[in-house]
Amino acid sequence: MNNRTSRIFTRLFISLLCLLTITGSVRPNTVEKIRSQGEIVVTTRNSPTTYFEDNIGATGYEFELAKAFADYLGVNLVIKQADNLSDLYKDIERNDAAFAAAGLTITQDKNKWVRFSTPYMQVSQQVIYRRGGMRPKQVFDLAKGQLVVTSDSSHALQLRELQGRKIPELTWSESPDFETVELLQMVATGEVDFTVVDSNEFEMLQAYYPNLAIAFDLTGAQPLAWAFPQSRDDSLFQAAESFFRNAQTNGLLSEVRERFYGHLDQLNYVGAKRFQKQTAKKLNKYDDLFQHAADEHNLDWRLLAAMSYQESHWNPRAKSFTGVRGMMMLTRRTAKELGVRNRLDPKQSIDGGAAYLVKLRKRLPKNIQEPDRTWMALAAYNVGYGHLTDARKLTKKDGGDNSRWMDVKDYLPLLSQKRYYKQTKHGYARGSEPVTYVQNIRRYFDVLVWNDNPDMELALENESLQLSADIRVIPPLL
Ligand code: BLG
């Protein structure tokens, strides 16, 4: 190579290097962009299994996971609420959101144009019918009644497949505007015969619709995952993958699951039905008293109402075998300690119960965070602070995390077994009672919070939702 050619090559090489440096610096990857903007936009649906507002603020299974991911990236979380599933997928397609966290089932059709993360939950599709109405026993029975589902959902896809493969006579109605709550509402009021929803959604919503039941599982387990845009830059997707790996190992996934689903099996059909009836009949007699005590002690009145329902079914004269009495079931000793003179007086009982709960909550060690702090205070309210402390010690001794309700609730029941209670300071206790007690209160509390939710009220009031929705009837393939 002569001098001239070598100079040309050197120049060319330098220019190429400059070009690479420049393009490299003006084209940061998705994660770098998100970090420099300081926020990540996530699209989701407003529903009890995904994202909703409670008394403290935004929450929900998907919200809490997405929030943890935003924290992991060191940015703020911005929620974009999509009205329906098609809008949600459009948000990803148009890059209006970085990804969707919305209880989405991984399906073949969507898999082609979005990229699903590692699954974080398994659900099955369930056929729901009204007790006393037509009960389908197998898929072929679905053709005998009116069936509704959400458009663009995994449920609609499943029905299409069934129609194509097995049941050409199958017909159903679908609309993008049908949220799970509305579908269940339509079946509950008898406007239609069946619907299909995900098992986690039904598990959560069953308490509001005690007259609904599962006919059968339409599918086996299907994975839920976050959906990312298909793009050559997969930095965000990879960040989410490593976030999920961490969440698996550091217990975050099981913690969030326990928070939203851990207490759901407690309210059976009879319990839910009775709770609904008593709420309509009795709660308005006492809600002022709960409200007053809650204001006084900085508590949520619905938590006090839920406790009192669990204690006495809102009966001021309730009495246990051991002589514990009143709306909040105070023992004679605790009543004395709190200055409650008449345990049968609803106001005194509620105020006393609230004061006692707050006292126990304050007494717990500082490292116990909410909401676990409240769940442990409730357990102590029922079984006694000493026994709760014993269970926390057993938890720690066994390598569990005694600042988490999720762990402590597994050790409380051991207090009734000799080989465990002989190691403790306060000895024997019927330790499974406070576990059921706390789980029931959480469930009643959820229902009361949802009853207050404007979306829920709207869904429950609006009996002819289907008239306003954009419904498509899927005809038979015959
Ligand atoms: C609770 C007391 C605790 C007490 C525990 O018992 O009563 N709570 C209240 O009075 C509010 O103070 O703890 S201790 O003082 O540290 O010993 C343990 O004694 C009440 C419980 C008992 C339970 N209900 C509130 O949850 C109850 O009524 N049990 C009835 C059992 S049976 O049906 O008579 O067998």
Short mmCIF file of C-alpha atoms and ligand atoms in Angstrom, two decimals:
data_model
loop_
_atom_site.label_atom_id
_atom_site.label_comp_id
_atom_site.label_asym_id
_atom_site.label_seq_id
_atom_site.Cartn_x
_atom_site.Cartn_y
_atom_site.Cartn_z
CA MET A 1 0.00 0.00 0.00
CA ASN A 2 1.50 3.37 -0.95
CA ASN A 3 1.41 6.40 1.31
CA ARG A 4 -1.54 8.01 -0.39
CA THR A 5 -3.74 4.96 -0.19
CA SER A 6 -2.80 4.42 3.40
CA ARG A 7 -3.75 8.07 4.19
CA ILE A 8 -7.11 7.58 2.50
CA PHE A 9 -7.72 4.41 4.51
CA THR A 10 -6.74 6.12 7.76
CA ARG A 11 -9.13 9.02 7.01
CA LEU A 12 -11.89 6.64 6.07
CA PHE A 13 -11.35 4.68 9.27
CA ILE A 14 -11.41 7.85 11.40
CA SER A 15 -14.61 9.10 9.69
CA LEU A 16 -16.26 5.74 10.25
CA LEU A 17 -15.26 5.82 13.91
CA CYS A 18 -16.69 9.35 14.28
CA LEU A 19 -19.90 8.31 12.58
CA LEU A 20 -20.27 5.34 14.90
CA THR A 21 -19.62 7.47 17.96
CA ILE A 22 -22.09 10.10 16.81
CA THR A 23 -24.87 7.65 15.91
CA GLY A 24 -24.15 5.78 19.12
CA SER A 25 -24.60 8.90 21.20
CA VAL A 26 -27.70 10.25 19.45
CA ARG A 27 -29.50 6.92 19.49
CA PRO A 28 -29.80 5.76 23.08
CA ASN A 29 -31.63 2.49 23.64
CA THR A 30 -35.15 2.30 25.08
CA VAL A 31 -34.02 1.88 28.68
CA GLU A 32 -31.64 4.83 28.39
CA LYS A 33 -34.43 6.93 26.89
CA ILE A 34 -36.81 5.98 29.70
CA ARG A 35 -34.15 6.77 32.29
CA SER A 36 -33.43 10.17 30.81
CA GLN A 37 -37.17 10.97 30.71
CA GLY A 38 -37.42 9.83 34.33
CA GLU A 39 -40.67 7.96 33.74
CA ILE A 40 -42.14 4.88 32.15
CA VAL A 41 -45.64 4.81 30.67
CA VAL A 42 -47.48 1.53 31.18
CA THR A 43 -50.86 0.76 29.69
CA THR A 44 -53.40 -1.25 31.70
CA ARG A 45 -57.09 -1.85 32.36
CA ASN A 46 -59.05 -0.58 35.34
CA SER A 47 -60.21 -3.75 37.05
CA PRO A 48 -59.90 -5.45 40.45
CA THR A 49 -57.27 -7.86 39.13
CA THR A 50 -55.13 -5.20 37.45
CA TYR A 51 -55.33 -1.59 38.57
CA PHE A 52 -57.80 0.36 40.71
CA GLU A 53 -57.96 3.07 43.37
CA ASP A 54 -58.40 2.18 47.01
CA ASN A 55 -58.48 4.39 50.08
CA ILE A 56 -54.73 4.97 49.96
CA GLY A 57 -54.36 5.46 46.22
CA ALA A 58 -53.60 3.46 43.10
CA THR A 59 -53.15 -0.26 43.62
CA GLY A 60 -53.89 -3.66 42.04
CA TYR A 61 -51.77 -6.68 41.17
CA GLU A 62 -50.46 -5.29 37.88
CA PHE A 63 -50.00 -1.82 39.29
CA GLU A 64 -47.85 -3.07 42.17
CA LEU A 65 -45.69 -5.21 39.86
CA ALA A 66 -45.29 -2.39 37.33
CA LYS A 67 -44.45 0.02 40.15
CA ALA A 68 -41.75 -2.36 41.39
CA PHE A 69 -40.35 -2.55 37.85
CA ALA A 70 -40.32 1.27 37.58
CA ASP A 71 -38.45 1.41 40.92
CA TYR A 72 -36.04 -1.20 39.58
CA LEU A 73 -35.33 1.08 36.60
CA GLY A 74 -35.14 4.10 38.90
CA VAL A 75 -37.98 6.01 37.21
CA ASN A 76 -41.56 7.10 37.96
CA LEU A 77 -44.50 5.01 36.86
CA VAL A 78 -47.13 6.67 34.68
CA ILE A 79 -50.31 4.66 34.18
CA LYS A 80 -52.22 4.93 30.94
CA GLN A 81 -55.69 3.48 31.25
CA ALA A 82 -57.01 1.77 28.13
CA ASP A 83 -60.78 1.48 27.69
CA ASN A 84 -60.60 -1.96 26.17
CA LEU A 85 -58.20 -4.64 24.97
CA SER A 86 -57.91 -3.34 21.39
CA ASP A 87 -56.96 0.12 22.65
CA LEU A 88 -54.47 -1.47 24.97
CA TYR A 89 -52.73 -3.28 22.10
CA LYS A 90 -52.87 -0.07 20.02
CA ASP A 91 -51.05 1.74 22.82
CA ILE A 92 -48.15 -0.68 22.38
CA GLU A 93 -48.25 -0.66 18.59
CA ARG A 94 -48.13 3.14 18.44
CA ASN A 95 -45.52 3.37 21.17
CA ASP A 96 -47.91 5.33 23.36
CA ALA A 97 -46.83 3.05 26.19
CA ALA A 98 -43.62 1.16 26.87
CA PHE A 99 -45.52 -2.07 27.57
CA ALA A 100 -48.87 -3.44 28.73
CA ALA A 101 -49.39 -4.93 32.21
CA ALA A 102 -53.01 -5.97 32.15
CA GLY A 103 -53.54 -9.64 32.98
CA LEU A 104 -52.91 -10.61 29.34
CA THR A 105 -52.95 -14.26 28.33
CA ILE A 106 -50.17 -15.32 25.97
CA THR A 107 -51.97 -16.35 22.78
CA GLN A 108 -50.63 -17.41 19.41
CA ASP A 109 -52.40 -14.62 17.50
CA LYS A 110 -50.93 -11.86 19.68
CA ASN A 111 -47.57 -13.54 19.93
CA LYS A 112 -46.89 -12.60 16.32
CA TRP A 113 -46.81 -8.90 16.90
CA VAL A 114 -46.12 -8.34 20.58
CA ARG A 115 -43.41 -9.86 22.67
CA PHE A 116 -44.55 -11.50 25.88
CA SER A 117 -42.41 -11.49 29.01
CA THR A 118 -41.78 -14.47 31.26
CA PRO A 119 -45.20 -15.48 32.65
CA TYR A 120 -45.92 -14.35 36.21
CA MET A 121 -49.17 -16.24 36.81
CA GLN A 122 -51.17 -19.17 35.44
CA VAL A 123 -54.92 -18.95 35.00
CA SER A 124 -57.59 -21.02 33.31
CA GLN A 125 -60.61 -19.82 31.38
CA GLN A 126 -63.83 -20.60 33.21
CA VAL A 127 -67.42 -20.82 32.05
CA ILE A 128 -69.65 -18.96 34.52
CA TYR A 129 -73.38 -19.52 34.93
CA ARG A 130 -76.13 -18.39 37.30
CA ARG A 131 -77.18 -20.73 40.10
CA GLY A 132 -80.71 -21.81 39.41
CA GLY A 133 -80.28 -21.00 35.71
CA MET A 134 -79.12 -23.26 32.88
CA ARG A 135 -75.98 -25.10 33.95
CA PRO A 136 -73.76 -26.18 31.05
CA LYS A 137 -72.01 -29.48 31.73
CA GLN A 138 -69.74 -29.59 28.68
CA VAL A 139 -68.65 -27.35 25.83
CA PHE A 140 -71.48 -28.52 23.55
CA ASP A 141 -74.01 -27.10 26.03
CA LEU A 142 -72.64 -23.62 25.38
CA ALA A 143 -74.53 -23.60 22.09
CA LYS A 144 -77.83 -23.98 23.98
CA GLY A 145 -77.75 -20.60 25.71
CA GLN A 146 -76.76 -16.99 25.25
CA LEU A 147 -73.06 -16.48 25.72
CA VAL A 148 -71.13 -13.17 26.00
CA VAL A 149 -67.38 -12.45 26.08
CA THR A 150 -64.99 -9.53 25.57
CA SER A 151 -63.78 -8.98 21.99
CA ASP A 152 -60.07 -9.42 21.30
CA SER A 153 -59.76 -11.51 24.45
CA SER A 154 -58.23 -14.95 24.81
CA HIS A 155 -61.79 -16.08 25.58
CA ALA A 156 -63.12 -14.91 22.22
CA LEU A 157 -60.17 -16.65 20.56
CA GLN A 158 -60.92 -19.88 22.40
CA LEU A 159 -64.58 -19.77 21.32
CA ARG A 160 -63.54 -19.17 17.70
CA GLU A 161 -61.29 -22.22 17.88
CA LEU A 162 -64.06 -24.33 19.39
CA GLN A 163 -66.46 -23.19 16.71
CA GLY A 164 -63.97 -24.06 13.98
CA ARG A 165 -62.89 -27.43 15.39
CA LYS A 166 -65.80 -28.88 17.32
CA ILE A 167 -69.02 -26.91 17.58
CA PRO A 168 -69.92 -25.13 14.33
CA GLU A 169 -73.35 -24.24 15.73
CA LEU A 170 -71.79 -22.18 18.54
CA THR A 171 -72.78 -18.51 18.57
CA TRP A 172 -71.99 -15.75 21.03
CA SER A 173 -71.99 -11.97 21.42
CA GLU A 174 -68.85 -10.00 22.02
CA SER A 175 -68.00 -6.38 22.60
CA PRO A 176 -64.73 -4.61 23.27
CA ASP A 177 -66.56 -2.61 25.96
CA PHE A 178 -67.43 -5.59 28.14
CA GLU A 179 -65.20 -5.64 31.19
CA THR A 180 -65.30 -8.73 33.40
CA VAL A 181 -67.50 -6.98 35.97
CA GLU A 182 -70.09 -6.22 33.29
CA LEU A 183 -70.05 -9.75 31.89
CA LEU A 184 -70.63 -11.22 35.34
CA GLN A 185 -73.34 -8.65 35.98
CA MET A 186 -75.19 -9.71 32.84
CA VAL A 187 -75.13 -13.36 33.87
CA ALA A 188 -76.09 -12.50 37.46
CA THR A 189 -79.16 -10.52 36.39
CA GLY A 190 -80.25 -13.20 33.92
CA GLU A 191 -79.79 -11.08 30.77
CA VAL A 192 -77.57 -13.79 29.34
CA ASP A 193 -76.87 -17.39 30.32
CA PHE A 194 -73.07 -17.74 30.39
CA THR A 195 -69.79 -15.93 30.10
CA VAL A 196 -66.12 -16.86 30.06
CA VAL A 197 -63.62 -15.13 32.34
CA ASP A 198 -60.18 -15.91 33.75
CA SER A 199 -60.03 -17.93 36.96
CA ASN A 200 -58.18 -15.19 38.88
CA GLU A 201 -60.85 -12.65 37.93
CA PHE A 202 -63.67 -14.88 39.06
CA GLU A 203 -61.88 -15.76 42.26
CA MET A 204 -61.66 -12.09 43.09
CA LEU A 205 -65.15 -11.08 42.01
CA GLN A 206 -67.17 -14.05 43.20
CA ALA A 207 -67.88 -12.42 46.55
CA TYR A 208 -69.85 -9.67 44.79
CA TYR A 209 -71.93 -12.16 42.84
CA PRO A 210 -72.80 -15.01 45.17
CA ASN A 211 -75.39 -16.34 42.73
CA LEU A 212 -72.73 -17.06 40.10
CA ALA A 213 -70.74 -20.28 39.89
CA ILE A 214 -68.15 -22.03 37.75
CA ALA A 215 -69.68 -24.52 35.29
CA PHE A 216 -66.32 -25.94 34.11
CA ASP A 217 -62.84 -24.95 33.01
CA LEU A 218 -62.80 -24.19 29.32
CA THR A 219 -58.98 -24.44 29.11
CA GLY A 220 -56.08 -25.79 31.09
CA ALA A 221 -53.58 -23.43 32.70
CA GLN A 222 -52.64 -20.48 30.51
CA PRO A 223 -49.83 -18.05 31.28
CA LEU A 224 -50.33 -14.33 31.97
CA ALA A 225 -47.51 -12.00 30.97
CA TRP A 226 -46.61 -8.42 30.15
CA ALA A 227 -46.70 -7.46 26.46
CA PHE A 228 -43.87 -5.47 24.85
CA PRO A 229 -43.64 -4.06 21.34
CA GLN A 230 -41.75 -6.18 18.81
CA SER A 231 -38.70 -4.05 18.25
CA ARG A 232 -35.08 -4.58 17.35
CA ASP A 233 -34.06 -2.76 20.51
CA ASP A 234 -34.88 -5.24 23.24
CA SER A 235 -33.20 -3.42 26.12
CA LEU A 236 -36.50 -2.86 27.97
CA PHE A 237 -37.64 -6.42 27.37
CA GLN A 238 -34.33 -7.73 28.75
CA ALA A 239 -34.58 -5.40 31.77
CA ALA A 240 -38.06 -6.80 32.47
CA GLU A 241 -36.75 -10.34 32.15
CA SER A 242 -34.07 -9.73 34.73
CA PHE A 243 -36.61 -7.91 36.93
CA PHE A 244 -38.83 -11.03 36.87
CA ARG A 245 -35.85 -13.28 37.63
CA ASN A 246 -35.12 -11.14 40.70
CA ALA A 247 -38.78 -10.96 41.67
CA GLN A 248 -38.90 -14.74 41.62
CA THR A 249 -35.88 -15.16 43.87
CA ASN A 250 -36.37 -12.24 46.28
CA GLY A 251 -39.99 -13.21 46.96
CA LEU A 252 -41.59 -10.11 45.42
CA LEU A 253 -43.84 -12.16 43.13
CA SER A 254 -45.19 -14.29 45.95
CA GLU A 255 -45.61 -11.23 48.16
CA VAL A 256 -47.75 -9.41 45.59
CA ARG A 257 -49.72 -12.59 44.95
CA GLU A 258 -50.41 -13.05 48.65
CA ARG A 259 -51.47 -9.44 48.95
CA PHE A 260 -54.15 -9.67 46.27
CA TYR A 261 -55.05 -13.34 46.16
CA GLY A 262 -53.87 -14.78 49.49
CA HIS A 263 -57.17 -14.32 51.28
CA LEU A 264 -59.63 -15.05 48.53
CA ASP A 265 -60.59 -18.62 49.30
CA GLN A 266 -62.13 -17.58 52.61
CA LEU A 267 -65.49 -16.33 51.46
CA ASN A 268 -67.61 -19.21 50.22
CA TYR A 269 -71.04 -19.01 48.62
CA VAL A 270 -73.00 -19.03 51.86
CA GLY A 271 -70.65 -16.53 53.48
CA ALA A 272 -70.74 -14.17 50.53
CA LYS A 273 -74.51 -14.33 50.25
CA ARG A 274 -74.98 -13.66 53.95
CA PHE A 275 -72.49 -10.79 53.90
CA GLN A 276 -74.31 -9.17 50.98
CA LYS A 277 -77.67 -9.50 52.76
CA GLN A 278 -76.41 -8.18 56.07
CA THR A 279 -74.65 -5.27 54.38
CA ALA A 280 -77.94 -4.19 52.82
CA LYS A 281 -79.93 -4.78 56.01
CA LYS A 282 -77.73 -3.70 58.88
CA LEU A 283 -74.66 -1.72 57.90
CA ASN A 284 -76.44 1.64 57.46
CA LYS A 285 -77.53 1.46 61.13
CA TYR A 286 -73.93 1.55 62.28
CA ASP A 287 -71.88 3.20 59.54
CA ASP A 288 -71.90 6.57 61.37
CA LEU A 289 -70.42 4.90 64.43
CA PHE A 290 -67.70 3.20 62.35
CA GLN A 291 -67.00 6.46 60.56
CA HIS A 292 -66.72 8.36 63.84
CA ALA A 293 -64.36 5.84 65.44
CA ALA A 294 -62.30 5.68 62.23
CA ASP A 295 -61.88 9.49 62.13
CA GLU A 296 -60.93 9.50 65.78
CA HIS A 297 -58.23 6.85 65.34
CA ASN A 298 -57.17 7.54 61.78
CA LEU A 299 -58.42 4.21 60.43
CA ASP A 300 -60.51 3.24 57.42
CA TRP A 301 -64.14 2.87 58.60
CA ARG A 302 -64.56 -0.09 56.28
CA LEU A 303 -61.81 -1.96 58.12
CA LEU A 304 -63.67 -1.44 61.42
CA ALA A 305 -66.92 -2.50 59.75
CA ALA A 306 -65.23 -5.62 58.35
CA MET A 307 -63.81 -6.48 61.79
CA SER A 308 -67.12 -6.01 63.48
CA TYR A 309 -68.86 -8.20 60.90
CA GLN A 310 -66.29 -10.92 61.51
CA GLU A 311 -66.66 -10.55 65.29
CA SER A 312 -70.40 -10.31 65.70
CA HIS A 313 -72.18 -10.04 62.33
CA TRP A 314 -72.98 -6.49 63.48
CA ASN A 315 -74.94 -7.74 66.45
CA PRO A 316 -74.42 -5.44 69.49
CA ARG A 317 -75.55 -8.18 71.87
CA ALA A 318 -73.33 -10.94 70.46
CA LYS A 319 -71.84 -13.27 73.09
CA SER A 320 -69.31 -16.07 72.80
CA PHE A 321 -69.10 -19.20 74.99
CA THR A 322 -66.31 -17.58 76.92
CA GLY A 323 -68.33 -14.46 77.69
CA VAL A 324 -66.65 -12.16 75.15
CA ARG A 325 -69.28 -9.60 74.14
CA GLY A 326 -70.57 -6.92 71.82
CA MET A 327 -70.08 -5.55 68.30
CA MET A 328 -66.28 -5.80 68.57
CA MET A 329 -66.18 -8.76 70.96
CA LEU A 330 -64.13 -7.26 73.75
CA THR A 331 -63.06 -9.51 76.60
CA ARG A 332 -63.92 -8.24 80.06
CA ARG A 333 -60.24 -7.62 80.72
CA THR A 334 -59.60 -5.70 77.49
CA ALA A 335 -62.77 -3.63 78.00
CA LYS A 336 -61.56 -2.67 81.46
CA GLU A 337 -58.13 -1.77 80.16
CA LEU A 338 -59.75 0.48 77.52
CA GLY A 339 -62.20 2.11 79.90
CA VAL A 340 -65.24 0.59 78.15
CA ARG A 341 -68.00 0.41 80.76
CA ASN A 342 -70.78 -1.14 78.74
CA ARG A 343 -69.61 -3.67 76.13
CA LEU A 344 -73.14 -3.98 74.76
CA ASP A 345 -73.28 -0.32 73.78
CA PRO A 346 -72.38 -0.29 70.06
CA LYS A 347 -70.62 3.07 70.23
CA GLN A 348 -68.49 2.12 73.23
CA SER A 349 -67.67 -1.26 71.72
CA ILE A 350 -66.66 0.18 68.32
CA ASP A 351 -64.60 3.00 69.85
CA GLY A 352 -62.94 0.54 72.22
CA GLY A 353 -62.17 -1.95 69.43
CA ALA A 354 -60.67 0.79 67.26
CA ALA A 355 -58.52 2.07 70.13
CA TYR A 356 -57.31 -1.45 70.89
CA LEU A 357 -56.40 -2.16 67.27
CA VAL A 358 -54.39 1.08 67.03
CA LYS A 359 -52.65 0.30 70.31
CA LEU A 360 -51.59 -3.14 69.05
CA ARG A 361 -50.48 -1.73 65.72
CA LYS A 362 -48.25 0.80 67.49
CA ARG A 363 -46.81 -1.88 69.74
CA LEU A 364 -45.46 -3.94 66.84
CA PRO A 365 -41.76 -3.51 65.95
CA LYS A 366 -41.00 -0.61 63.59
CA ASN A 367 -39.62 -2.77 60.77
CA ILE A 368 -43.06 -4.26 60.04
CA GLN A 369 -44.48 -2.34 57.10
CA GLU A 370 -48.08 -1.81 56.04
CA PRO A 371 -50.27 -3.63 55.14
CA ASP A 372 -48.64 -6.51 57.07
CA ARG A 373 -48.62 -4.32 60.18
CA THR A 374 -52.40 -4.06 60.16
CA TRP A 375 -52.85 -7.79 59.46
CA MET A 376 -50.59 -8.64 62.42
CA ALA A 377 -52.38 -6.15 64.68
CA LEU A 378 -55.65 -7.86 63.72
CA ALA A 379 -54.20 -11.27 64.55
CA ALA A 380 -53.07 -9.94 67.94
CA TYR A 381 -56.53 -8.46 68.51
CA ASN A 382 -57.94 -11.94 68.17
CA VAL A 383 -55.34 -14.28 69.67
CA GLY A 384 -53.43 -11.89 71.93
CA TYR A 385 -50.18 -10.01 71.40
CA GLY A 386 -48.14 -12.61 73.30
CA HIS A 387 -49.17 -15.49 71.05
CA LEU A 388 -48.55 -13.45 67.95
CA THR A 389 -45.05 -12.69 69.24
CA ASP A 390 -44.49 -16.41 69.87
CA ALA A 391 -45.51 -17.19 66.27
CA ARG A 392 -43.18 -14.46 65.01
CA LYS A 393 -40.32 -16.00 66.99
CA LEU A 394 -41.03 -19.45 65.55
CA THR A 395 -41.10 -17.91 62.07
CA LYS A 396 -37.68 -16.35 62.56
CA LYS A 397 -36.18 -19.45 64.11
CA ASP A 398 -37.21 -21.44 61.07
CA GLY A 399 -35.62 -18.97 58.64
CA GLY A 400 -38.86 -17.17 57.70
CA ASP A 401 -39.35 -13.41 57.57
CA ASN A 402 -41.21 -12.48 60.74
CA SER A 403 -41.99 -8.99 59.50
CA ARG A 404 -44.24 -10.46 56.82
CA TRP A 405 -47.78 -11.63 57.40
CA MET A 406 -47.34 -14.08 54.54
CA ASP A 407 -44.73 -16.00 56.57
CA VAL A 408 -46.13 -15.50 60.08
CA LYS A 409 -49.56 -16.81 59.06
CA ASP A 410 -47.98 -20.20 58.34
CA TYR A 411 -46.52 -20.41 61.86
CA LEU A 412 -49.53 -19.25 63.89
CA PRO A 413 -51.41 -22.58 63.45
CA LEU A 414 -48.38 -24.45 64.86
CA LEU A 415 -49.14 -22.91 68.27
CA SER A 416 -51.69 -25.65 68.81
CA GLN A 417 -49.08 -28.42 68.42
CA LYS A 418 -47.18 -29.43 71.51
CA ARG A 419 -43.78 -29.75 69.89
CA TYR A 420 -44.04 -26.10 68.84
CA TYR A 421 -45.91 -24.48 71.74
CA LYS A 422 -43.57 -26.05 74.29
CA GLN A 423 -40.81 -23.89 72.82
CA THR A 424 -42.83 -20.67 73.29
CA LYS A 425 -43.32 -18.23 76.16
CA HIS A 426 -47.13 -18.08 76.09
CA GLY A 427 -47.80 -21.70 75.25
CA TYR A 428 -50.82 -23.25 73.57
CA ALA A 429 -53.15 -21.21 71.35
CA ARG A 430 -55.73 -22.07 68.70
CA GLY A 431 -53.44 -20.43 66.18
CA SER A 432 -55.41 -21.14 63.04
CA GLU A 433 -58.25 -18.93 64.29
CA PRO A 434 -56.44 -15.61 63.91
CA VAL A 435 -55.37 -16.70 60.39
CA THR A 436 -58.95 -17.29 59.27
CA TYR A 437 -59.95 -14.18 61.21
CA VAL A 438 -57.52 -11.92 59.33
CA GLN A 439 -58.23 -13.48 55.94
CA ASN A 440 -61.99 -13.05 56.41
CA ILE A 441 -61.64 -9.43 57.47
CA ARG A 442 -59.47 -8.71 54.43
CA ARG A 443 -62.10 -10.23 52.20
CA TYR A 444 -65.00 -8.30 53.79
CA PHE A 445 -62.90 -5.16 53.64
CA ASP A 446 -62.26 -5.69 49.90
CA VAL A 447 -65.96 -6.08 49.26
CA LEU A 448 -66.81 -2.92 51.20
CA VAL A 449 -64.11 -0.97 49.36
CA TRP A 450 -65.43 -2.23 46.03
CA ASN A 451 -69.00 -1.39 46.98
CA ASP A 452 -67.80 2.19 47.40
CA ASN A 453 -65.99 2.19 44.07
CA PRO A 454 -67.78 4.40 41.53
CA ASP A 455 -67.00 1.97 38.66
CA MET A 456 -68.59 -0.87 40.59
CA GLU A 457 -71.64 1.23 41.46
CA LEU A 458 -72.04 2.11 37.83
CA ALA A 459 -71.78 -1.50 36.77
CA LEU A 460 -74.26 -2.59 39.39
CA GLU A 461 -76.76 0.16 38.67
CA ASN A 462 -76.65 -0.01 34.91
CA GLU A 463 -78.70 -3.06 34.18
CA SER A 464 -78.88 -2.55 30.42
CA LEU A 465 -75.20 -2.07 29.73
CA GLN A 466 -75.35 -4.19 26.64
CA LEU A 467 -77.60 -1.67 24.88
CA SER A 468 -74.95 1.03 24.89
CA ALA A 469 -72.05 -1.27 24.06
CA ASP A 470 -70.75 -1.98 20.58
CA ILE A 471 -71.83 -5.62 20.38
CA ARG A 472 -71.02 -8.08 17.64
CA VAL A 473 -72.92 -11.29 17.33
CA ILE A 474 -70.76 -14.16 16.10
CA PRO A 475 -72.99 -16.38 13.95
CA PRO A 476 -72.73 -20.18 13.70
CA LEU A 477 -70.42 -21.67 11.07
CA LEU A 478 -73.16 -23.73 9.51
C1 BLG B 1 -59.12 -11.53 72.45
C2 BLG B 1 -58.84 -10.21 73.15
C3 BLG B 1 -57.36 -10.07 73.39
C4 BLG B 1 -56.83 -11.26 74.14
C5 BLG B 1 -57.17 -12.52 73.34
O1 BLG B 1 -58.58 -12.60 73.20
O2 BLG B 1 -60.49 -11.70 72.33
N1 BLG B 1 -59.29 -9.14 72.29
C6 BLG B 1 -60.24 -8.31 72.63
O3 BLG B 1 -60.78 -8.31 73.70
C7 BLG B 1 -60.63 -7.29 71.62
O4 BLG B 1 -57.14 -8.90 74.16
O5 BLG B 1 -55.42 -11.14 74.22
S1 BLG B 1 -54.67 -11.02 75.61
O6 BLG B 1 -55.29 -9.96 76.38
O7 BLG B 1 -53.28 -10.70 75.24
O8 BLG B 1 -54.79 -12.32 76.23
C8 BLG B 1 -56.66 -13.80 73.95
O9 BLG B 1 -57.20 -13.98 75.20
C9 BLG B 1 -62.10 -11.71 70.62
C10 BLG B 1 -60.91 -12.39 71.22
C11 BLG B 1 -61.36 -13.77 71.50
C12 BLG B 1 -62.35 -14.05 70.47
N2 BLG B 1 -62.83 -12.76 69.96
C13 BLG B 1 -61.78 -10.63 69.66
O10 BLG B 1 -61.28 -11.18 68.46
C14 BLG B 1 -63.55 -14.82 70.89
O11 BLG B 1 -64.61 -14.31 71.07
N3 BLG B 1 -63.37 -16.10 71.04
C15 BLG B 1 -64.52 -16.93 71.39
C16 BLG B 1 -64.07 -18.32 71.44
S2 BLG B 1 -65.41 -19.34 71.81
O12 BLG B 1 -66.38 -19.20 70.76
O13 BLG B 1 -65.99 -18.87 73.06
O14 BLG B 1 -64.86 -20.63 71.93
#
